[in-house]
Amino acid sequence: MSADVPVATPRKARPPRWFLRPPGSEAAARLFCLPYSGCGASMYRNWPAMVEGLEICPIQLPGRENRLRERPHETYQQLAAEVIDAIGPHLDRPFGFFGHCGSALSSYEIAVQLARSGGPVPTCVFVSSQVAPQEGPFGSYLEMDDVELAEEVRRLIRELGGVEPREDLVRLSLRVMRADVDANAKYRMAEAVRLPCRVSAIGWKDDVNIRPDQMTGWRDCGRTVFRLLGGSHFTFLQAPADLREVLLADMDLPLTAAP
């Protein structure tokens, strides 16, 4: 009688450090989503992995969450160059970028560098709740010292995370938030670089941080369309149906079923 030999279960491969999950091979197109100031890729946890044929690919940046020990980027130009290197193998089909608030600018800079290098260009760059780059830097965070910024981090953890912030978490988050705010402050251009692709400028009706009428400068940044959606500054975190419809429409993908 032979003894049963246990069969080793192969370990599931970890996703590359730049992605929460490795991009698949079935999607018609990919949307690379950049986290906004002070946050990591898990901020997109309430977004579906797929919106019809559009794969949602949250990007994990250095200094955040599972990359906590790494040094955050100092400029959007540095961030863009490293992201392009990381996502290069996944630009084998139509793709776009989504950024909200500060990450709208880093998404734009990625597209600028791709266009300048002669590489593949996105179908669309989605810029949500942000003024155009030639009209910045702009935003309340830019004037805050570390004490004020730490208090803002605590407020965001309470409001968005639903928990009372631990001070060790506040210190770690402040490090990333300060790096992001400083990168925003350094991102200055006298006039916009016009992208050879669509730019979808998304404003939110009840947004008191960036009013939709403050976003008109994006008209100089590409083949720009303006979208006005219901909700406030953080409504996008829930991937509402009207936002998903905009993503599909501006990526030139069909809406085949009700969201």
Tab-separated table of C-alpha atoms in Angstrom:
chain	number	residue	atom	x	y	z
A	1	MET	CA	0.000	0.000	0.000
A	2	SER	CA	1.582	3.225	-1.083
A	3	ALA	CA	1.459	6.297	1.074
A	4	ASP	CA	-0.372	9.323	-0.218
A	5	VAL	CA	2.095	11.975	-1.249
A	6	PRO	CA	0.852	15.494	-0.620
A	7	VAL	CA	0.811	17.619	-3.742
A	8	ALA	CA	2.281	21.058	-3.298
A	9	THR	CA	-0.081	23.854	-4.232
A	10	PRO	CA	1.736	26.396	-6.370
A	11	ARG	CA	1.838	29.855	-4.869
A	12	LYS	CA	-0.158	32.467	-6.679
A	13	ALA	CA	2.233	34.866	-8.330
A	14	ARG	CA	2.310	38.314	-6.795
A	15	PRO	CA	1.217	41.129	-9.101
A	16	PRO	CA	3.981	43.458	-10.272
A	17	ARG	CA	4.654	46.207	-7.745
A	18	TRP	CA	3.199	48.859	-10.066
A	19	PHE	CA	-0.220	47.155	-10.166
A	20	LEU	CA	-2.684	45.947	-7.550
A	21	ARG	CA	-3.461	43.146	-9.982
A	22	PRO	CA	-1.643	42.228	-13.183
A	23	PRO	CA	-3.387	43.420	-16.362
A	24	GLY	CA	-5.273	40.639	-18.130
A	25	SER	CA	-5.373	39.697	-21.776
A	26	GLU	CA	-9.104	39.759	-22.548
A	27	ALA	CA	-9.951	43.471	-22.447
A	28	ALA	CA	-10.562	45.567	-25.539
A	29	ALA	CA	-8.820	48.523	-23.872
A	30	ARG	CA	-7.114	49.479	-20.625
A	31	LEU	CA	-7.543	52.486	-18.339
A	32	PHE	CA	-4.549	53.231	-16.107
A	33	CYS	CA	-5.761	55.025	-12.970
A	34	LEU	CA	-3.405	57.193	-10.909
A	35	PRO	CA	-4.040	57.778	-7.174
A	36	TYR	CA	-4.538	61.336	-6.007
A	37	SER	CA	-2.371	63.171	-3.491
A	38	GLY	CA	-1.372	61.198	-0.404
A	39	CYS	CA	-3.167	58.004	-1.420
A	40	GLY	CA	-2.387	54.601	-2.898
A	41	ALA	CA	-3.994	52.502	-5.597
A	42	SER	CA	-6.498	50.954	-3.179
A	43	MET	CA	-8.497	54.188	-3.422
A	44	TYR	CA	-9.978	52.540	-6.550
A	45	ARG	CA	-11.194	49.524	-4.551
A	46	ASN	CA	-14.853	50.346	-5.251
A	47	TRP	CA	-14.303	50.483	-9.001
A	48	PRO	CA	-15.066	47.312	-10.958
A	49	ALA	CA	-12.152	45.433	-12.498
A	50	MET	CA	-13.873	45.805	-15.880
A	51	VAL	CA	-16.302	48.364	-17.285
A	52	GLU	CA	-17.709	46.489	-20.249
A	53	GLY	CA	-14.579	45.906	-22.375
A	54	LEU	CA	-12.460	48.456	-20.496
A	55	GLU	CA	-10.031	47.017	-17.950
A	56	ILE	CA	-9.453	49.207	-14.891
A	57	CYS	CA	-5.750	49.161	-13.959
A	58	PRO	CA	-4.971	51.108	-10.752
A	59	ILE	CA	-1.312	52.156	-10.627
A	60	GLN	CA	0.595	51.778	-7.348
A	61	LEU	CA	3.177	54.518	-6.882
A	62	PRO	CA	6.304	54.386	-4.680
A	63	GLY	CA	5.899	55.310	-1.016
A	64	ARG	CA	2.324	54.018	-0.712
A	65	GLU	CA	0.726	50.907	0.786
A	66	ASN	CA	2.710	47.838	-0.353
A	67	ARG	CA	5.511	50.164	-1.566
A	68	LEU	CA	5.697	52.070	1.697
A	69	ARG	CA	9.470	51.770	2.121
A	70	GLU	CA	10.203	53.317	-1.263
A	71	ARG	CA	10.903	56.985	-1.807
A	72	PRO	CA	7.996	58.978	-3.288
A	73	HIS	CA	8.497	60.842	-6.536
A	74	GLU	CA	9.769	64.404	-6.310
A	75	THR	CA	8.312	65.639	-9.619
A	76	TYR	CA	5.539	64.649	-12.000
A	77	GLN	CA	8.158	64.371	-14.734
A	78	GLN	CA	10.039	61.713	-12.749
A	79	LEU	CA	6.785	59.920	-11.936
A	80	ALA	CA	5.741	59.913	-15.591
A	81	ALA	CA	9.037	58.488	-16.842
A	82	GLU	CA	8.916	55.599	-14.360
A	83	VAL	CA	5.240	54.827	-14.991
A	84	ILE	CA	5.841	54.730	-18.757
A	85	ASP	CA	8.661	52.238	-18.245
A	86	ALA	CA	6.426	50.073	-16.022
A	87	ILE	CA	3.343	50.011	-18.251
A	88	GLY	CA	5.179	49.765	-21.572
A	89	PRO	CA	4.468	46.040	-22.084
A	90	HIS	CA	0.748	46.713	-21.527
A	91	LEU	CA	0.309	49.353	-24.244
A	92	ASP	CA	-0.516	46.651	-26.779
A	93	ARG	CA	-4.138	47.780	-27.199
A	94	PRO	CA	-6.089	51.044	-26.898
A	95	PHE	CA	-5.448	52.665	-23.521
A	96	GLY	CA	-6.189	55.756	-21.502
A	97	PHE	CA	-5.306	57.459	-18.231
A	98	PHE	CA	-7.540	58.650	-15.400
A	99	GLY	CA	-6.448	61.121	-12.760
A	100	HIS	CA	-8.345	63.092	-10.146
A	101	CYS	CA	-7.179	66.360	-8.609
A	102	GLY	CA	-3.349	66.229	-8.428
A	103	SER	CA	-3.132	62.952	-10.311
A	104	ALA	CA	-4.909	64.560	-13.277
A	105	LEU	CA	-1.679	66.500	-13.813
A	106	SER	CA	0.550	63.440	-13.527
A	107	SER	CA	-1.732	61.596	-15.978
A	108	TYR	CA	-1.391	64.504	-18.408
A	109	GLU	CA	2.406	64.519	-18.011
A	110	ILE	CA	2.570	60.787	-18.798
A	111	ALA	CA	0.675	61.446	-22.035
A	112	VAL	CA	2.957	64.400	-22.841
A	113	GLN	CA	6.073	62.249	-22.470
A	114	LEU	CA	4.595	59.418	-24.544
A	115	ALA	CA	3.729	61.840	-27.354
A	116	ARG	CA	7.153	63.500	-27.289
A	117	SER	CA	8.943	60.143	-27.432
A	118	GLY	CA	7.009	59.034	-30.499
A	119	GLY	CA	5.532	56.136	-28.564
A	120	PRO	CA	1.916	54.998	-28.522
A	121	VAL	CA	-0.473	57.713	-27.393
A	122	PRO	CA	-3.614	57.219	-25.329
A	123	THR	CA	-7.086	57.270	-26.778
A	124	CYS	CA	-8.121	59.609	-23.971
A	125	VAL	CA	-6.729	61.286	-20.861
A	126	PHE	CA	-9.430	61.777	-18.206
A	127	VAL	CA	-8.741	64.755	-15.935
A	128	SER	CA	-11.155	65.095	-13.036
A	129	SER	CA	-11.427	68.078	-10.664
A	130	GLN	CA	-8.254	69.905	-11.673
A	131	VAL	CA	-7.348	73.155	-13.372
A	132	ALA	CA	-5.314	72.985	-16.578
A	133	PRO	CA	-1.527	72.773	-16.108
A	134	GLN	CA	-0.822	76.201	-17.600
A	135	GLU	CA	-3.144	77.758	-14.988
A	136	GLY	CA	-1.514	76.166	-11.965
A	137	PRO	CA	-0.283	75.414	-9.488
A	138	PHE	CA	-3.635	75.714	-7.762
A	139	GLY	CA	-5.187	74.273	-4.609
A	140	SER	CA	-5.547	74.775	-0.873
A	141	TYR	CA	-2.911	72.150	0.003
A	142	LEU	CA	-0.159	74.227	-1.599
A	143	GLU	CA	-0.292	76.831	1.182
A	144	MET	CA	-0.371	74.372	4.103
A	145	ASP	CA	2.569	73.704	6.418
A	146	ASP	CA	3.147	70.200	7.788
A	147	VAL	CA	0.951	70.779	10.853
A	148	GLU	CA	-1.989	71.876	8.697
A	149	LEU	CA	-1.375	69.124	6.157
A	150	ALA	CA	-1.292	66.483	8.918
A	151	GLU	CA	-4.668	67.699	10.142
A	152	GLU	CA	-6.001	67.417	6.589
A	153	VAL	CA	-4.685	63.834	6.449
A	154	ARG	CA	-6.559	63.049	9.690
A	155	ARG	CA	-9.747	64.539	8.256
A	156	LEU	CA	-9.476	62.490	5.064
A	157	ILE	CA	-8.858	59.263	6.996
A	158	ARG	CA	-11.950	59.936	9.109
A	159	GLU	CA	-14.206	60.944	6.213
A	160	LEU	CA	-13.072	58.484	3.559
A	161	GLY	CA	-11.782	55.617	5.679
A	162	GLY	CA	-14.463	55.800	8.354
A	163	VAL	CA	-11.942	55.206	11.152
A	164	GLU	CA	-10.140	57.287	13.730
A	165	PRO	CA	-6.612	57.878	12.394
A	166	ARG	CA	-3.611	56.310	14.130
A	167	GLU	CA	-0.731	58.736	14.492
A	168	ASP	CA	1.795	56.350	12.937
A	169	LEU	CA	-0.469	56.146	9.879
A	170	VAL	CA	-0.788	59.928	9.822
A	171	ARG	CA	3.007	60.318	9.820
A	172	LEU	CA	3.423	57.848	6.954
A	173	SER	CA	0.612	59.437	4.957
A	174	LEU	CA	1.985	62.920	5.578
A	175	ARG	CA	5.308	61.915	3.993
A	176	VAL	CA	3.549	60.962	0.758
A	177	MET	CA	1.115	63.867	0.883
A	178	ARG	CA	3.954	66.372	1.274
A	179	ALA	CA	5.846	64.833	-1.659
A	180	ASP	CA	2.718	64.992	-3.831
A	181	VAL	CA	1.937	68.585	-2.874
A	182	ASP	CA	5.528	69.639	-3.562
A	183	ALA	CA	5.444	67.899	-6.964
A	184	ASN	CA	2.258	69.810	-7.765
A	185	ALA	CA	3.870	73.103	-6.756
A	186	LYS	CA	6.840	72.422	-9.058
A	187	TYR	CA	4.676	71.583	-12.076
A	188	ARG	CA	4.574	74.859	-13.989
A	189	MET	CA	4.258	75.581	-17.690
A	190	ALA	CA	3.811	78.903	-19.471
A	191	GLU	CA	1.508	77.346	-22.048
A	192	ALA	CA	-0.121	73.976	-22.475
A	193	VAL	CA	1.342	71.139	-24.502
A	194	ARG	CA	-1.422	70.122	-26.879
A	195	LEU	CA	-1.844	66.347	-26.855
A	196	PRO	CA	-2.603	64.435	-30.084
A	197	CYS	CA	-5.514	62.692	-28.377
A	198	ARG	CA	-8.803	63.328	-26.626
A	199	VAL	CA	-8.825	64.979	-23.208
A	200	SER	CA	-11.976	64.420	-21.156
A	201	ALA	CA	-12.255	67.157	-18.522
A	202	ILE	CA	-14.673	65.966	-15.837
A	203	GLY	CA	-16.230	68.453	-13.446
A	204	TRP	CA	-18.618	67.680	-10.587
A	205	LYS	CA	-21.663	69.874	-9.966
A	206	ASP	CA	-21.234	70.108	-6.186
A	207	ASP	CA	-17.430	70.182	-6.073
A	208	VAL	CA	-16.313	73.055	-3.830
A	209	ASN	CA	-12.595	72.229	-4.214
A	210	ILE	CA	-12.415	72.709	-7.982
A	211	ARG	CA	-15.471	74.263	-9.607
A	212	PRO	CA	-16.285	73.022	-13.123
A	213	ASP	CA	-15.950	76.571	-14.488
A	214	GLN	CA	-12.310	76.599	-13.318
A	215	MET	CA	-11.439	73.781	-15.727
A	216	THR	CA	-11.936	75.591	-19.040
A	217	GLY	CA	-8.180	75.853	-19.682
A	218	TRP	CA	-8.105	72.162	-20.614
A	219	ARG	CA	-9.458	73.219	-24.032
A	220	ASP	CA	-5.861	74.053	-24.971
A	221	CYS	CA	-4.494	70.634	-23.976
A	222	GLY	CA	-5.884	68.365	-26.692
A	223	ARG	CA	-9.126	67.449	-28.449
A	224	THR	CA	-10.990	68.345	-25.301
A	225	VAL	CA	-14.522	67.421	-24.320
A	226	PHE	CA	-16.069	68.735	-21.115
A	227	ARG	CA	-18.212	66.469	-18.953
A	228	LEU	CA	-20.338	67.695	-16.043
A	229	LEU	CA	-21.458	64.964	-13.654
A	230	GLY	CA	-23.602	64.967	-10.536
A	231	GLY	CA	-21.808	64.770	-7.213
A	232	SER	CA	-19.009	66.334	-5.193
A	233	HIS	CA	-15.224	66.093	-5.029
A	234	PHE	CA	-15.045	62.456	-3.902
A	235	THR	CA	-18.073	61.022	-5.727
A	236	PHE	CA	-15.781	59.455	-8.337
A	237	LEU	CA	-14.502	56.982	-5.711
A	238	GLN	CA	-17.742	55.003	-6.066
A	239	ALA	CA	-17.479	54.739	-9.875
A	240	PRO	CA	-21.043	56.033	-10.432
A	241	ALA	CA	-22.926	54.915	-13.532
A	242	ASP	CA	-22.656	58.269	-15.336
A	243	LEU	CA	-18.876	58.253	-14.875
A	244	ARG	CA	-18.631	54.716	-16.256
A	245	GLU	CA	-20.663	55.798	-19.281
A	246	VAL	CA	-18.264	58.706	-19.873
A	247	LEU	CA	-15.261	56.372	-19.633
A	248	LEU	CA	-16.703	54.091	-22.302
A	249	ALA	CA	-17.862	56.898	-24.589
A	250	ASP	CA	-14.575	58.796	-24.509
A	251	MET	CA	-12.552	55.603	-24.966
A	252	ASP	CA	-14.677	54.917	-28.087
A	253	LEU	CA	-16.080	51.719	-26.570
A	254	PRO	CA	-19.721	50.612	-26.868
A	255	LEU	CA	-22.067	50.500	-23.914
A	256	THR	CA	-23.459	47.008	-24.407
A	257	ALA	CA	-25.441	46.668	-21.206
A	258	ALA	CA	-26.907	48.811	-18.469
A	259	PRO	CA	-24.221	49.702	-15.891
